[in-house]
GROMACS .gro file of C-alpha atoms in nm:
model
  273
    1MET     CA    1  -0.172  -2.063  -0.259
    2GLU     CA    2  -0.243  -2.210   0.083
    3SER     CA    3  -0.021  -2.251   0.390
    4LYS     CA    4  -0.002  -2.555   0.616
    5ILE     CA    5   0.183  -2.336   0.865
    6ALA     CA    6  -0.097  -2.082   0.885
    7LYS     CA    7  -0.343  -2.362   0.960
    8ALA     CA    8  -0.120  -2.532   1.218
    9LEU     CA    9  -0.049  -2.204   1.399
   10LYS     CA   10  -0.412  -2.088   1.379
   11LEU     CA   11  -0.301  -1.753   1.245
   12LYS     CA   12  -0.544  -1.467   1.292
   13PHE     CA   13  -0.408  -1.286   0.987
   14GLU     CA   14  -0.334  -1.428   0.645
   15PRO     CA   15   0.034  -1.458   0.544
   16VAL     CA   16   0.136  -1.181   0.305
   17ALA     CA   17   0.344  -1.251  -0.005
   18ILE     CA   18   0.573  -0.977  -0.134
   19VAL     CA   19   0.591  -1.002  -0.511
   20TRP     CA   20   0.801  -0.805  -0.759
   21SER     CA   21   0.596  -0.730  -1.069
   22ASP     CA   22   0.576  -0.511  -1.376
   23GLU     CA   23   0.196  -0.529  -1.365
   24LYS     CA   24  -0.037  -0.376  -1.109
   25PRO     CA   25  -0.357  -0.566  -1.028
   26GLU     CA   26  -0.670  -0.365  -1.106
   27ASP     CA   27  -0.801  -0.399  -0.752
   28ALA     CA   28  -0.476  -0.296  -0.581
   29VAL     CA   29  -0.480  -0.019  -0.322
   30GLN     CA   30  -0.198   0.232  -0.357
   31PHE     CA   31  -0.073   0.555  -0.206
   32LYS     CA   32  -0.118   0.860  -0.427
   33GLU     CA   33   0.196   1.010  -0.576
   34GLY     CA   34   0.356   1.237  -0.317
   35GLN     CA   35   0.123   1.116  -0.041
   36TRP     CA   36   0.281   1.030   0.294
   37GLY     CA   37   0.188   0.691   0.434
   38CYS     CA   38   0.328   0.400   0.631
   39VAL     CA   39   0.408   0.084   0.436
   40MET     CA   40   0.302  -0.118   0.738
   41TRP     CA   41  -0.054   0.011   0.701
   42MET     CA   42  -0.059  -0.164   0.366
   43LEU     CA   43   0.084  -0.481   0.521
   44ALA     CA   44  -0.208  -0.480   0.765
   45ARG     CA   45  -0.455  -0.436   0.480
   46ALA     CA   46  -0.299  -0.721   0.284
   47ALA     CA   47  -0.314  -0.944   0.592
   48LYS     CA   48  -0.689  -0.876   0.594
   49GLY     CA   49  -0.743  -0.953   0.226
   50ASP     CA   50  -0.646  -0.650   0.015
   51VAL     CA   51  -0.377  -0.635  -0.252
   52ALA     CA   52  -0.142  -0.335  -0.222
   53ALA     CA   53   0.092  -0.192  -0.483
   54PHE     CA   54   0.393   0.037  -0.454
   55SER     CA   55   0.605   0.209  -0.718
   56ARG     CA   56   0.896   0.449  -0.721
   57LYS     CA   57   0.640   0.732  -0.708
   58THR     CA   58   0.398   0.579  -0.456
   59PHE     CA   59   0.600   0.439  -0.168
   60GLY     CA   60   0.454   0.640   0.119
   61CYS     CA   61   0.770   0.762   0.293
   62GLN     CA   62   1.146   0.761   0.243
   63GLY     CA   63   1.202   0.474   0.481
   64GLY     CA   64   0.923   0.280   0.316
   65GLY     CA   65   1.061   0.331  -0.034
   66THR     CA   66   1.405   0.225   0.085
   67GLY     CA   67   1.264  -0.076   0.268
   68LEU     CA   68   1.064  -0.189  -0.034
   69GLY     CA   69   1.374  -0.186  -0.254
   70PHE     CA   70   1.352   0.139  -0.449
   71GLY     CA   71   1.706   0.246  -0.366
   72ASN     CA   72   1.842   0.487  -0.104
   73LEU     CA   73   1.562   0.741  -0.084
   74TYR     CA   74   1.710   0.913   0.221
   75GLU     CA   75   1.948   1.086  -0.019
   76LYS     CA   76   1.682   1.191  -0.270
   77TRP     CA   77   1.372   1.275  -0.070
   78PHE     CA   78   1.454   1.370   0.288
   79LEU     CA   79   1.446   1.736   0.406
   80GLY     CA   80   1.813   1.833   0.416
   81GLY     CA   81   1.914   1.523   0.219
   82PHE     CA   82   2.102   1.233   0.371
   83GLU     CA   83   2.263   1.455   0.634
   84GLY     CA   84   1.918   1.567   0.740
   85PHE     CA   85   1.808   1.207   0.784
   86CYS     CA   86   2.112   1.139   1.001
   87TYR     CA   87   2.009   1.420   1.236
   88PHE     CA   88   1.642   1.320   1.224
   89LEU     CA   89   1.710   0.963   1.338
   90SER     CA   90   1.945   1.083   1.613
   91THR     CA   91   1.978   1.421   1.785
   92GLY     CA   92   1.742   1.631   1.575
   93TYR     CA   93   1.772   1.946   1.367
   94GLU     CA   94   1.803   2.159   1.678
   95GLN     CA   95   2.160   2.026   1.699
   96TRP     CA   96   2.233   2.121   1.335
   97GLU     CA   97   2.264   2.484   1.226
   98LYS     CA   98   2.170   2.413   0.866
   99GLY     CA   99   1.875   2.206   0.987
  100LYS     CA  100   1.741   2.484   1.208
  101LYS     CA  101   1.742   2.718   0.909
  102LEU     CA  102   1.566   2.458   0.694
  103LEU     CA  103   1.288   2.433   0.952
  104GLU     CA  104   1.225   2.806   0.969
  105GLY     CA  105   0.864   2.873   0.873
  106MET     CA  106   0.789   2.500   0.827
  107ARG     CA  107   0.576   2.435   1.135
  108GLU     CA  108   0.241   2.481   0.963
  109LYS     CA  109   0.344   2.297   0.647
  110LEU     CA  110   0.480   1.996   0.836
  111GLY     CA  111   0.224   1.998   1.114
  112LYS     CA  112   0.307   2.030   1.483
  113ASP     CA  113   0.387   1.663   1.552
  114ARG     CA  114   0.606   1.615   1.244
  115PHE     CA  115   0.782   1.947   1.302
  116GLU     CA  116   0.861   1.860   1.664
  117LYS     CA  117   0.985   1.516   1.568
  118ILE     CA  118   1.228   1.656   1.313
  119LEU     CA  119   1.338   1.935   1.546
  120HIS     CA  120   1.415   1.712   1.843
  121GLY     CA  121   1.501   1.395   1.653
  122GLU     CA  122   1.378   1.040   1.703
  123ARG     CA  123   1.682   0.956   1.923
  124TYR     CA  124   1.686   0.596   1.800
  125ILE     CA  125   2.060   0.616   1.731
  126LYS     CA  126   2.297   0.815   1.950
  127SER     CA  127   2.462   1.040   1.693
  128PRO     CA  128   2.441   1.145   1.325
  129GLU     CA  129   2.776   0.973   1.268
  130LEU     CA  130   2.635   0.643   1.389
  131VAL     CA  131   2.330   0.686   1.167
  132LYS     CA  132   2.568   0.700   0.870
  133LYS     CA  133   2.721   0.372   0.985
  134PHE     CA  134   2.371   0.226   1.021
  135VAL     CA  135   2.272   0.318   0.665
  136GLU     CA  136   2.600   0.182   0.529
  137GLN     CA  137   2.500  -0.157   0.668
  138LEU     CA  138   2.151  -0.158   0.517
  139PRO     CA  139   2.124  -0.395   0.217
  140ILE     CA  140   2.008  -0.115  -0.014
  141THR     CA  141   1.831  -0.272  -0.312
  142GLU     CA  142   1.701  -0.164  -0.652
  143VAL     CA  143   1.423  -0.405  -0.742
  144PRO     CA  144   1.419  -0.491  -1.114
  145THR     CA  145   1.046  -0.431  -1.157
  146GLU     CA  146   0.809  -0.135  -1.165
  147TYR     CA  147   0.598  -0.250  -0.872
  148VAL     CA  148   0.629  -0.421  -0.538
  149LEU     CA  149   0.305  -0.594  -0.442
  150PHE     CA  150   0.170  -0.709  -0.107
  151LYS     CA  151  -0.071  -0.996  -0.172
  152PRO     CA  152  -0.261  -1.221   0.068
  153LEU     CA  153  -0.106  -1.562   0.013
  154SER     CA  154  -0.441  -1.702  -0.099
  155LYS     CA  155  -0.443  -1.455  -0.390
  156VAL     CA  156  -0.101  -1.558  -0.523
  157SER     CA  157  -0.140  -1.754  -0.847
  158ASP     CA  158   0.059  -2.059  -0.950
  159LYS     CA  159   0.233  -1.843  -1.209
  160GLU     CA  160   0.370  -1.604  -0.947
  161GLU     CA  161   0.669  -1.661  -0.724
  162PRO     CA  162   0.688  -1.435  -0.417
  163VAL     CA  163   1.023  -1.301  -0.309
  164VAL     CA  164   0.933  -1.340   0.058
  165VAL     CA  165   0.636  -1.437   0.275
  166VAL     CA  166   0.544  -1.241   0.588
  167PHE     CA  167   0.370  -1.401   0.885
  168ILE     CA  168   0.205  -1.177   1.146
  169VAL     CA  169   0.227  -1.365   1.473
  170ASN     CA  170   0.181  -1.347   1.848
  171PRO     CA  171   0.450  -1.470   2.093
  172HIS     CA  172   0.326  -1.833   2.095
  173GLN     CA  173   0.323  -1.848   1.715
  174LEU     CA  174   0.659  -1.672   1.690
  175SER     CA  175   0.813  -1.930   1.922
  176ALA     CA  176   0.681  -2.212   1.704
  177LEU     CA  177   0.815  -2.049   1.387
  178ILE     CA  178   1.162  -2.007   1.538
  179ILE     CA  179   1.168  -2.379   1.615
  180LEU     CA  180   1.036  -2.465   1.269
  181ALA     CA  181   1.300  -2.245   1.101
  182ASN     CA  182   1.573  -2.452   1.270
  183TYR     CA  183   1.391  -2.787   1.258
  184SER     CA  184   1.573  -2.940   0.960
  185ARG     CA  185   1.893  -2.734   0.965
  186GLU     CA  186   2.234  -2.832   1.103
  187SER     CA  187   2.287  -2.476   1.231
  188ILE     CA  188   2.093  -2.308   1.512
  189ASP     CA  189   2.103  -1.944   1.398
  190ASN     CA  190   1.847  -1.947   1.118
  191VAL     CA  191   1.650  -1.652   1.254
  192PHE     CA  192   1.776  -1.300   1.319
  193VAL     CA  193   1.647  -0.961   1.432
  194PRO     CA  194   1.814  -0.667   1.255
  195MET     CA  195   1.789  -0.308   1.372
  196GLY     CA  196   1.577  -0.118   1.124
  197ALA     CA  197   1.237   0.011   1.024
  198GLY     CA  198   0.945  -0.229   1.004
  199CYS     CA  199   0.955  -0.206   0.624
  200HIS     CA  200   1.331  -0.281   0.620
  201GLN     CA  201   1.266  -0.599   0.816
  202ILE     CA  202   1.000  -0.736   0.580
  203GLY     CA  203   1.171  -0.594   0.270
  204ILE     CA  204   1.539  -0.541   0.202
  205PHE     CA  205   1.674  -0.752   0.490
  206ALA     CA  206   1.460  -1.044   0.378
  207TYR     CA  207   1.545  -0.979   0.011
  208ARG     CA  208   1.912  -1.021   0.099
  209GLU     CA  209   1.839  -1.351   0.267
  210ALA     CA  210   1.654  -1.465  -0.045
  211GLU     CA  211   1.983  -1.455  -0.234
  212SER     CA  212   2.150  -1.695   0.011
  213ASP     CA  213   2.184  -2.069  -0.038
  214THR     CA  214   2.070  -2.112   0.323
  215PRO     CA  215   1.836  -1.818   0.385
  216ARG     CA  216   1.736  -1.710   0.734
  217ALA     CA  217   1.408  -1.577   0.865
  218VAL     CA  218   1.379  -1.216   0.980
  219ILE     CA  219   1.187  -1.113   1.290
  220GLY     CA  220   1.042  -0.764   1.257
  221LEU     CA  221   0.789  -0.507   1.371
  222THR     CA  222   1.034  -0.405   1.643
  223ASP     CA  223   1.020  -0.051   1.500
  224LEU     CA  224   0.833   0.160   1.758
  225ASP     CA  225   0.675   0.387   1.497
  226ALA     CA  226   0.557   0.090   1.291
  227ARG     CA  227   0.406  -0.064   1.603
  228MET     CA  228   0.225   0.259   1.681
  229ASN     CA  229   0.100   0.284   1.324
  230VAL     CA  230  -0.055  -0.064   1.307
  231ARG     CA  231  -0.163  -0.129   1.664
  232ARG     CA  232  -0.528  -0.053   1.585
  233GLN     CA  233  -0.531  -0.279   1.281
  234LEU     CA  234  -0.322  -0.568   1.416
  235GLY     CA  235  -0.313  -0.532   1.794
  236ASP     CA  236  -0.036  -0.484   2.048
  237ASP     CA  237   0.093  -0.841   2.074
  238VAL     CA  238   0.225  -0.916   1.724
  239LEU     CA  239   0.556  -0.925   1.541
  240THR     CA  240   0.643  -1.013   1.183
  241PHE     CA  241   0.831  -1.325   1.081
  242THR     CA  242   0.950  -1.297   0.721
  243VAL     CA  243   1.094  -1.586   0.521
  244PRO     CA  244   1.237  -1.594   0.169
  245PHE     CA  245   1.012  -1.803  -0.056
  246LYS     CA  246   1.271  -2.080  -0.082
  247MET     CA  247   1.269  -2.109   0.297
  248PHE     CA  248   0.890  -2.085   0.305
  249LYS     CA  249   0.864  -2.395   0.088
  250GLU     CA  250   1.117  -2.573   0.308
  251ILE     CA  251   0.934  -2.509   0.634
  252GLU     CA  252   0.594  -2.579   0.476
  253GLU     CA  253   0.719  -2.928   0.389
  254ASN     CA  254   0.833  -2.979   0.747
  255VAL     CA  255   0.495  -2.924   0.912
  256GLU     CA  256   0.386  -3.286   0.874
  257GLY     CA  257   0.552  -3.510   1.129
  258SER     CA  258   0.687  -3.218   1.332
  259PHE     CA  259   0.616  -3.083   1.681
  260LEU     CA  260   0.322  -2.893   1.532
  261GLU     CA  261   0.124  -3.218   1.531
  262ILE     CA  262   0.212  -3.356   1.872
  263GLY     CA  263   0.306  -3.271   2.230
  264THR     CA  264   0.334  -2.927   2.384
  265TRP     CA  265   0.222  -2.730   2.081
  266THR     CA  266  -0.110  -2.910   2.064
  267LYS     CA  267  -0.174  -2.788   2.420
  268LEU     CA  268  -0.033  -2.437   2.380
  269VAL     CA  269  -0.220  -2.368   2.055
  270LYS     CA  270  -0.545  -2.377   2.254
  271TYR     CA  271  -0.441  -2.043   2.404
  272VAL     CA  272  -0.377  -1.877   2.067
  273ASP     CA  273  -0.645  -1.613   2.015
   0.00000   0.00000   0.00000
């Protein structure tokens, strides 16, 4: 499967299709069961040509498993359960008596950096109570298949239908995609940026849009940890732009005859690295 958009935008990285499947390709890379890893590492690998596979036992981390659509894993897998996650994302276990006891003797097992992060919290949300509200608003999903695959778009067969397609773009390319997403719509709010992890933004938020009659695109990679994790692979100037497959086909058809062939874009694209 090829993309007119990728060619017109002169994308550095290949678009990545997220596919739900009950079969795992033989050449797929995958986290080992119980191994910690960032889902966004696998996105970077797929953007460079690899196929990646995830299952309910090989999702990398709790946020990644949740973002991929394997249910609410904060309840099942996080140290201290869901309450522990609420303190982790906010004020830290040092503000939670039960949490401080859970961390006793865990420094070596968790490693210094991980231990300190849990102890002091990420401070991304002001309080544990607000973290609960945040999770309540996540479109928690249970995918109906055994695997979630990340595939370079060129490796998607005619028999497969992706759920969403992820573009990795710089600011010039992002600007063009925002215009393209609204190009043939009567409304002007066809792109949104939800608060969440990088994997939420390419996964469950976009999955929800895929169920809509008029799906929107999701801007992502605004997660600071995700940015830190992929900066060496992708660089410091990129974001993700994820579109449900239905919308992908719509905007692909709109390339011809659009601003991507004439005017300012033809001048600006010369500065796309």
